[in-house]
XYZ file of C-alpha atoms in Angstrom:
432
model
C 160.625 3.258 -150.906
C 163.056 5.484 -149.308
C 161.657 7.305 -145.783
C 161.839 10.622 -144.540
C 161.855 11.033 -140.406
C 159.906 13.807 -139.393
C 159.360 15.743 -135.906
C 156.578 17.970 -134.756
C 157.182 20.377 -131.767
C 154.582 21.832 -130.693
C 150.733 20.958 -131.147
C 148.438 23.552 -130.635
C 146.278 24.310 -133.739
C 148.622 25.116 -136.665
C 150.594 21.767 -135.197
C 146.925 19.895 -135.097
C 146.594 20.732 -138.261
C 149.533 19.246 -139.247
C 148.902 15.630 -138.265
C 145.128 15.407 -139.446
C 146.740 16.620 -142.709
C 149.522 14.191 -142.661
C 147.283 11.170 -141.484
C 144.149 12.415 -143.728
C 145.807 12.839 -147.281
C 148.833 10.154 -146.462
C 148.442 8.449 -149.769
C 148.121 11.455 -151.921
C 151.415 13.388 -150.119
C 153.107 9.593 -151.024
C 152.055 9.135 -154.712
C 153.446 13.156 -154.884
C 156.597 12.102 -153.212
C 157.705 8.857 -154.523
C 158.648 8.276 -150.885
C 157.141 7.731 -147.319
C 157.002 10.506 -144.783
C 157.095 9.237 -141.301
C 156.149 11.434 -138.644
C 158.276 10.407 -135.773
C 157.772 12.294 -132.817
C 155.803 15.113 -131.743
C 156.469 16.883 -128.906
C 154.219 19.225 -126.669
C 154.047 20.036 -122.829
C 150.858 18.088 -123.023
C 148.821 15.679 -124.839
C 146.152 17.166 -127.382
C 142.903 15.636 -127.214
C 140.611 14.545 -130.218
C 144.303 13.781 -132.576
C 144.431 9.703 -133.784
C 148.316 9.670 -133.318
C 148.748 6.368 -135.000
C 152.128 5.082 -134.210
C 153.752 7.964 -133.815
C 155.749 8.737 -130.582
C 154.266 11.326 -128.441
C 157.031 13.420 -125.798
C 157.561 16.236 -123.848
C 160.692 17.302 -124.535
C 161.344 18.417 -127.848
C 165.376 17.622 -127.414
C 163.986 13.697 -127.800
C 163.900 14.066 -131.418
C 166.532 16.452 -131.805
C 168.923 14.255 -130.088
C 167.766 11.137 -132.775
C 169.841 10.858 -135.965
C 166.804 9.495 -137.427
C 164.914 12.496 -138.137
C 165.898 14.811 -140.891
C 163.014 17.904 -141.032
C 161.799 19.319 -137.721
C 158.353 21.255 -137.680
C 158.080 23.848 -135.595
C 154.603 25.055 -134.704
C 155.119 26.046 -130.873
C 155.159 29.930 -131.488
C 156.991 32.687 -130.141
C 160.411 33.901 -129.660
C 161.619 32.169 -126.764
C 162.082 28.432 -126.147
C 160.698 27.716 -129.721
C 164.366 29.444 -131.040
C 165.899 27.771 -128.793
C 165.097 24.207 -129.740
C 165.103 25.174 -133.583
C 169.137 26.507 -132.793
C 169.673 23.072 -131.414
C 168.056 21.470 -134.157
C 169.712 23.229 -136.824
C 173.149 22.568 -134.578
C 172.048 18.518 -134.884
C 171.521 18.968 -138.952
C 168.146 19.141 -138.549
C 165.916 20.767 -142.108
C 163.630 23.366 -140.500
C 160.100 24.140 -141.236
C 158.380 26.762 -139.007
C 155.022 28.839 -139.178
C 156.351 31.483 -136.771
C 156.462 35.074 -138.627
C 157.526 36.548 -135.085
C 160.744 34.478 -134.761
C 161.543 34.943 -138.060
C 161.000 38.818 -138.680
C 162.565 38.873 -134.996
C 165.297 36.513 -135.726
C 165.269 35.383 -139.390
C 168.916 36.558 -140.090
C 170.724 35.062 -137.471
C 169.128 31.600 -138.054
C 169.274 32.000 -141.699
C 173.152 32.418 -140.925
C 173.137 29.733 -138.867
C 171.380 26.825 -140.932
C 173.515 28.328 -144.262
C 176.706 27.448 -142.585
C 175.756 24.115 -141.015
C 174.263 23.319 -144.623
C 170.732 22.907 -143.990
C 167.295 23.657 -145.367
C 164.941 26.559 -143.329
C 161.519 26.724 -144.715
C 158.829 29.686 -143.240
C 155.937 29.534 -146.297
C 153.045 29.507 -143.395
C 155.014 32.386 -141.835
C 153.235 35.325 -144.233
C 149.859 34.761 -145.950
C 148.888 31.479 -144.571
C 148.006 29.131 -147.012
C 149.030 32.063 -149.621
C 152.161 31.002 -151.497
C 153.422 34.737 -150.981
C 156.844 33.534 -150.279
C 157.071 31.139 -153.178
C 155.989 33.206 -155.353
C 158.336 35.823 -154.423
C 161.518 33.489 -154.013
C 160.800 31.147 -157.377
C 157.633 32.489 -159.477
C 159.115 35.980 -159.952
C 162.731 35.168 -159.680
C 163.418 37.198 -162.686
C 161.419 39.920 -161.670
C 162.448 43.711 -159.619
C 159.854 43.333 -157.264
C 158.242 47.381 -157.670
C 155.723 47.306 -154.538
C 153.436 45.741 -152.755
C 150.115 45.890 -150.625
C 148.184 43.612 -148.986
C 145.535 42.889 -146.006
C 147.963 40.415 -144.058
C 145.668 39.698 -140.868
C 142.530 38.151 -140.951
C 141.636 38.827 -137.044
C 141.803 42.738 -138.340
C 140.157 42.342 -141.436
C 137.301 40.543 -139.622
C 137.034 43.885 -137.579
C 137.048 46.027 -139.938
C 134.244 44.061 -142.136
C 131.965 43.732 -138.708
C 132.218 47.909 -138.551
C 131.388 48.351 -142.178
C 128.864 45.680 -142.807
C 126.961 45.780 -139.709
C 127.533 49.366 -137.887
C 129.446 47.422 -134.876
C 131.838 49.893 -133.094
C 135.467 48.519 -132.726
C 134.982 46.698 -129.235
C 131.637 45.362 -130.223
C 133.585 43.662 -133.523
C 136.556 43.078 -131.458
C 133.880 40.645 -129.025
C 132.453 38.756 -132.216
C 135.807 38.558 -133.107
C 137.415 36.831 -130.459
C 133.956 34.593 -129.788
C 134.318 33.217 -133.202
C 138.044 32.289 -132.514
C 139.303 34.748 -135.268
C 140.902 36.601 -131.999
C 143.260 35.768 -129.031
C 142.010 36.747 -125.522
C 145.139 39.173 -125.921
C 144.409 40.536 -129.394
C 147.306 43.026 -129.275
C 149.618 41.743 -131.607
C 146.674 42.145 -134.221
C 144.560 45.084 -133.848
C 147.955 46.857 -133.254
C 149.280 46.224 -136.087
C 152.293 44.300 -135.193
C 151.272 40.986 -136.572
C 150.879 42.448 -140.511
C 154.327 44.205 -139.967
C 156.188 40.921 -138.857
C 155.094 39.618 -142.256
C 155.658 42.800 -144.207
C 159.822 42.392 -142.405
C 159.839 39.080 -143.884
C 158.758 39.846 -147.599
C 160.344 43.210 -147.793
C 163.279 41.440 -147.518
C 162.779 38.146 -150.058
C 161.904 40.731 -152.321
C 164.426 43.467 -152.337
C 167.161 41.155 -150.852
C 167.702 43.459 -147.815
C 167.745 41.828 -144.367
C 165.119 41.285 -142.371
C 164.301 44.515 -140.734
C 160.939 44.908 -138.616
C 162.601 47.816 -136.226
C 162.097 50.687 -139.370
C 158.696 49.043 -140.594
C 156.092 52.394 -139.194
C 153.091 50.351 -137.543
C 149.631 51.482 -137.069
C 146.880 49.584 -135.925
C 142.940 49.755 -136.004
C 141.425 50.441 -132.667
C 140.625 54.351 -133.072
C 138.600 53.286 -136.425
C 134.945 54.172 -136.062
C 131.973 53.343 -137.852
C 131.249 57.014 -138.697
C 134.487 56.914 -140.392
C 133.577 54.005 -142.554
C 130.565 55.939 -143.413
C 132.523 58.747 -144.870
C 134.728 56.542 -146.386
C 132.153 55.334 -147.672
C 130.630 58.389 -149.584
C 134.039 59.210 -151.070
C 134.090 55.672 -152.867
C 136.463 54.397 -150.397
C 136.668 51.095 -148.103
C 139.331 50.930 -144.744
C 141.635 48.784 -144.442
C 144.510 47.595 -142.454
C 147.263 47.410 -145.538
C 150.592 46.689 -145.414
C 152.462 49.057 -148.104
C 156.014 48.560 -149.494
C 157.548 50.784 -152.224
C 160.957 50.062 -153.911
C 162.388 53.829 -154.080
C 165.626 51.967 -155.417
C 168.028 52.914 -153.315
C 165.177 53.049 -150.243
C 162.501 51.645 -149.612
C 158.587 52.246 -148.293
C 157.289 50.352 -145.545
C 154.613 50.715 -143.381
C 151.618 49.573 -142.155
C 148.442 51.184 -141.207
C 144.661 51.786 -141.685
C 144.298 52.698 -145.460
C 141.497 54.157 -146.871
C 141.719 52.644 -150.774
C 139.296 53.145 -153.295
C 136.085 50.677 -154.039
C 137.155 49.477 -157.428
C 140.900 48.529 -155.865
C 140.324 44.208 -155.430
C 141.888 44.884 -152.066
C 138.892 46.688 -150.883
C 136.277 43.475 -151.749
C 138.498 41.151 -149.424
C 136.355 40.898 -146.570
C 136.086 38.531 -143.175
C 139.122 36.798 -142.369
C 140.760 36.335 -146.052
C 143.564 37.651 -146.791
C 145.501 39.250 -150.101
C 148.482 40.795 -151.498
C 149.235 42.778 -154.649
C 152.247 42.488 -156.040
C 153.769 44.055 -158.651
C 156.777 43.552 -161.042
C 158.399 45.330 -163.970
C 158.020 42.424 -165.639
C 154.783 40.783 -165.029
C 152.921 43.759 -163.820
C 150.261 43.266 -160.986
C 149.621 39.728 -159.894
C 147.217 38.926 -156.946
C 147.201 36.684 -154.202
C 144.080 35.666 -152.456
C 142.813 33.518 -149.790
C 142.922 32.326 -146.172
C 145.577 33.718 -144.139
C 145.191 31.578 -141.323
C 143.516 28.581 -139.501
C 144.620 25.087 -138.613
C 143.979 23.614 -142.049
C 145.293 26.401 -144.593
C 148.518 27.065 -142.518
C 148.740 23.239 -142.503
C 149.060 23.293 -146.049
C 151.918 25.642 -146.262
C 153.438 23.859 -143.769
C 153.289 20.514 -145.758
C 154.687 22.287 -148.991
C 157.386 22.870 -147.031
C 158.021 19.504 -145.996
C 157.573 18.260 -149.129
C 160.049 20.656 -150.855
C 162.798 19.074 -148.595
C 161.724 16.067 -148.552
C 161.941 16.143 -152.643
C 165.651 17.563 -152.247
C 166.600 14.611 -149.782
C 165.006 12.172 -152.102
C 167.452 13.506 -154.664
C 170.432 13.593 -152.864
C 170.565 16.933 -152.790
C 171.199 20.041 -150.554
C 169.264 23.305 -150.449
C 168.710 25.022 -154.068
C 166.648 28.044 -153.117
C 168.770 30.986 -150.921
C 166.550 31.140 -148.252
C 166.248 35.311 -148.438
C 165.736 34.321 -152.273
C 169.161 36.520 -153.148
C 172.587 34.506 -152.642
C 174.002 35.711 -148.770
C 176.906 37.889 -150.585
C 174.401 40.104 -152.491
C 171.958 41.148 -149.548
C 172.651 44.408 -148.728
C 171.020 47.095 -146.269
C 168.370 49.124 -147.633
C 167.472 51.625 -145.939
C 163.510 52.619 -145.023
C 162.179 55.879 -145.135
C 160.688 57.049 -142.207
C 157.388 57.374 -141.740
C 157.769 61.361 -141.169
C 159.053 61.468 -145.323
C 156.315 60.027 -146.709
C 154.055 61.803 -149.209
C 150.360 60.727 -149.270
C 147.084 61.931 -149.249
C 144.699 62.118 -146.475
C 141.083 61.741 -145.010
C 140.667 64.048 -141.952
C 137.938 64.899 -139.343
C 137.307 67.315 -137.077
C 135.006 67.340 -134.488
C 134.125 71.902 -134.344
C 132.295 74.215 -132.892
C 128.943 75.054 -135.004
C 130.280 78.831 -135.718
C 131.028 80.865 -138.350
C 134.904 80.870 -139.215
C 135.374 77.929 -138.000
C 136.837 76.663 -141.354
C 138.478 79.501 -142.274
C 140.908 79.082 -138.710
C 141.625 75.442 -139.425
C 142.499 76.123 -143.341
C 144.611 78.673 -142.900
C 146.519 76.326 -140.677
C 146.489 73.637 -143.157
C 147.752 76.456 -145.942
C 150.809 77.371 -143.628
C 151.975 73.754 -143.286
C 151.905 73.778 -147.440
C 148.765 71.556 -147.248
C 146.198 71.760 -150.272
C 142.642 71.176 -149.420
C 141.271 68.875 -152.261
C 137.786 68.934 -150.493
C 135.703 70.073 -147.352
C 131.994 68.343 -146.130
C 130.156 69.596 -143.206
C 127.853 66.917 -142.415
C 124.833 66.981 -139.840
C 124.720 68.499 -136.021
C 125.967 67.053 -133.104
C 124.126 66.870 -130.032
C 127.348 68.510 -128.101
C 127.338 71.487 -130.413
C 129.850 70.171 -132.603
C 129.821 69.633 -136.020
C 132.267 66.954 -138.197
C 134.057 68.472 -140.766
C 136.207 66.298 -142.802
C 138.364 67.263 -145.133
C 140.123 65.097 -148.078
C 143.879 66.481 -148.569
C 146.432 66.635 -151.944
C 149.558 64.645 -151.361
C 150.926 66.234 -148.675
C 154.071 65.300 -146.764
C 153.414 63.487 -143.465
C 155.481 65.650 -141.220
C 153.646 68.913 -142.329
C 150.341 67.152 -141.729
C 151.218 65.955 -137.983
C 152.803 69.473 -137.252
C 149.721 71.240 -138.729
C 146.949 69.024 -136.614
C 148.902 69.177 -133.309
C 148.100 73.212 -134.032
C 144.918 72.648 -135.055
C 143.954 70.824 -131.428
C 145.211 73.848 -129.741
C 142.454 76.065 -131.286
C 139.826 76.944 -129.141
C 136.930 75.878 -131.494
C 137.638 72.402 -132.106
C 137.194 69.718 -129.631
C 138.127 66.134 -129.625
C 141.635 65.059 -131.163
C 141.344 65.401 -135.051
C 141.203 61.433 -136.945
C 143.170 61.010 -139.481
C 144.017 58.342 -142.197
C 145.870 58.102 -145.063
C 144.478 57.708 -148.203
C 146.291 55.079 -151.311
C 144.088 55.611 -154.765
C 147.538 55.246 -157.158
């Protein structure tokens, strides 16, 4: 039975995950493979406790295995941008097959690598970079080859999504979710990649561009994240037959695209709006198969594991077969990727949910309307609801499609009128 060298750097919990799988289901992965997977090496600064290693080699310098001829696929599970390229250039220098979980090194520095391991002739595999154990990027790259890929939405972090189902489910305010959160493990002790938003648009980079066969582009992506939410928000959402979420939109305009990311109020019968906790899901949609949807756990030592491992395997089956890379690794041969350009967030036409906090006094409305009406904004519908103690009074307002430049011009006027108090919330609404 022919053997396939594998290395491990890095072995936090992704990494973890990775050797309880590969020890755990050993016989299974083998009877799949018609060949023996030998984990080698894995390297880490220290020694993780709790791990049955067997007889593989523990170091603590990744270059070990890089430097051994032995080992054909190299798992990277360190994180990050810095040392983590660095030893995954070296590897890829060396001959080394990639397979890496790290959606910020990738949406950061996808292209350059991708360049890199295409003309030293090797395999790069990033499945556990978007969606967890999700097969977004399969699905994308093989499943819907034959498909012009017409949009797509999804909830893409489950430390957000958590957040947002605490404030909706249980009345928590933001930091009071953002605490469960991070006591439950579903959040760093520096959540800001998440609750900013940054995290989803990493991901969103990485499938725009599988999908369209741009480049990887995360500097156009608009990014919005979650921490202004409030439960009285929700509520109103709520009433209006709506749920918020964090989404990650992308529109194929043709010859542009849509892509941002931000809290989106989307309607209760949307699927999308019943993903709740730290799941995760994506719509996609295609001209030929129409909308498909992909569901499940977007992170977590075990799922991200598994999309690691189908990775593996994938190379493992080409090496097995004597045979090189068969899958472009943007999905669209290098020649035909071409820049597409994004629209910026300041084109975009959408409707919106907006609240003001006003004085309790009688043309109130009237002054912020006629605002709205000289900023070519159409009122679809106005609730006054209850008495606040300051002597202020929400008003929200639902608004047409309205362009988002108007919208942001109109409210900055809006906050200069004497009557209303508090900056005005405001978040766009997706019901198509």
């Amino acid at each position: 039975m022919k053997k396939i060298f594998l290395g491990l750097m890095g072995c936090g919990t992704v990494g973890s995950g990775v050797v309880k799988l590969f020890y755990e289901n050993k016989d299974i992965i083998s009877r799949k493979l018609d060949g023996e997977l030998i984990l080698k090496y894995i390297a880490d600064i220290k020694t993780p406790q709790g791990i049955s290693f067997g007889p593989t080699m523990f170091v603590s310098d990744a270059q070990k295995m890089i430097d051994d001829p032995e080992i054909d696929i190299v798992i990277e599970t360190i994180g990050g941008q810095g040392i983590a390229k660095d030893y995954i250039e070296k590897a890829i220098d060396s001959g080394k097959h990639i397979v890496t979980a790290n959606k910020s090194l990738i949406a950061s520095h996808g292209n350059d690598l991708f360049q890199l391991a295409q003309k030293r002739g090797v395999d790069f595999r990033y499945e556990a970079s978007v969606g967890g154990c999700i097969p977004i990027i399969k699905t994308l790259r093989e499943s819907l080859v034959s498909n012009q890929i017409l949009s797509m939405t999804g909830i893409l972090n489950g430390t957000c999504n958590y957040i947002l189902t605490r404030i909706s489910d249980h009345g928590d305010t933001f930091e009071q979710a953002l605490t469960q959160a991070q006591a439950k493990g579903y959040a760093e002790a520096d959540p800001t990649l998440d609750i900013q938003g940054i995290d989803t648009a990493h991901k969103l980079a990485i499938i725009n561009a599988i999908a369209y066969g741009m480049p990887i582009n995360i500097e156009d992506i608009y990014v919005e994240g979650i921490t202004k939410i409030t439960p009285l928000d929700i509520q109103f959402a709520k009433q209006f037959g709506y749920r918020i979420k964090l989404i990650a939109i992308s529109k194929n305009k043709r010859d542009h695209i849509e892509a941002r990311v931000h809290p989106t109020m989307i309607p209760v019968q949307n699927i999308l709006s019943n993903v709740d906790g730290t799941l995760n899901a994506i719509n996609i949609c295609g001209d030929a198969v129409g909308d498909i949807m992909l569901y499940g756990y977007g992170a977590g030592m075990m799922p991200t594991a598994s999309a690691v491992f189908s990775d593996i395997m994938d190379i493992a089956r080409n090496l097995l077969q004597g045979t090189g890379p068969c899958i472009p690794l943007l999905s669209f041969k290098s020649n035909a990727i071409h820049q597409l350009p994004v629209i910026p967030i300041d084109d975009i036409e959408t409707k919106y949910y907006i609240r003001f906090a006003a004085v309790d006094r009688p043309g109130v409305l009237s002054q912020i309307a006629g605002v709205l009406a000289k900023h070519n904004i159409s009122i679809e519908s106005v609730h006054q609801k209850g008495r606040s103690v300051e002597g202020t009074v929400p008003i929200v307002m639902l608004i047409y499609k309205a362009r988002e430049a108007d919208v942001q011009r109109a409210l900055s006027e809006i906050s200069s009128i004497d009557v209303v108090r508090r900056e005005s919330v405001r978040i766009r609404i997706e019901d198509d």
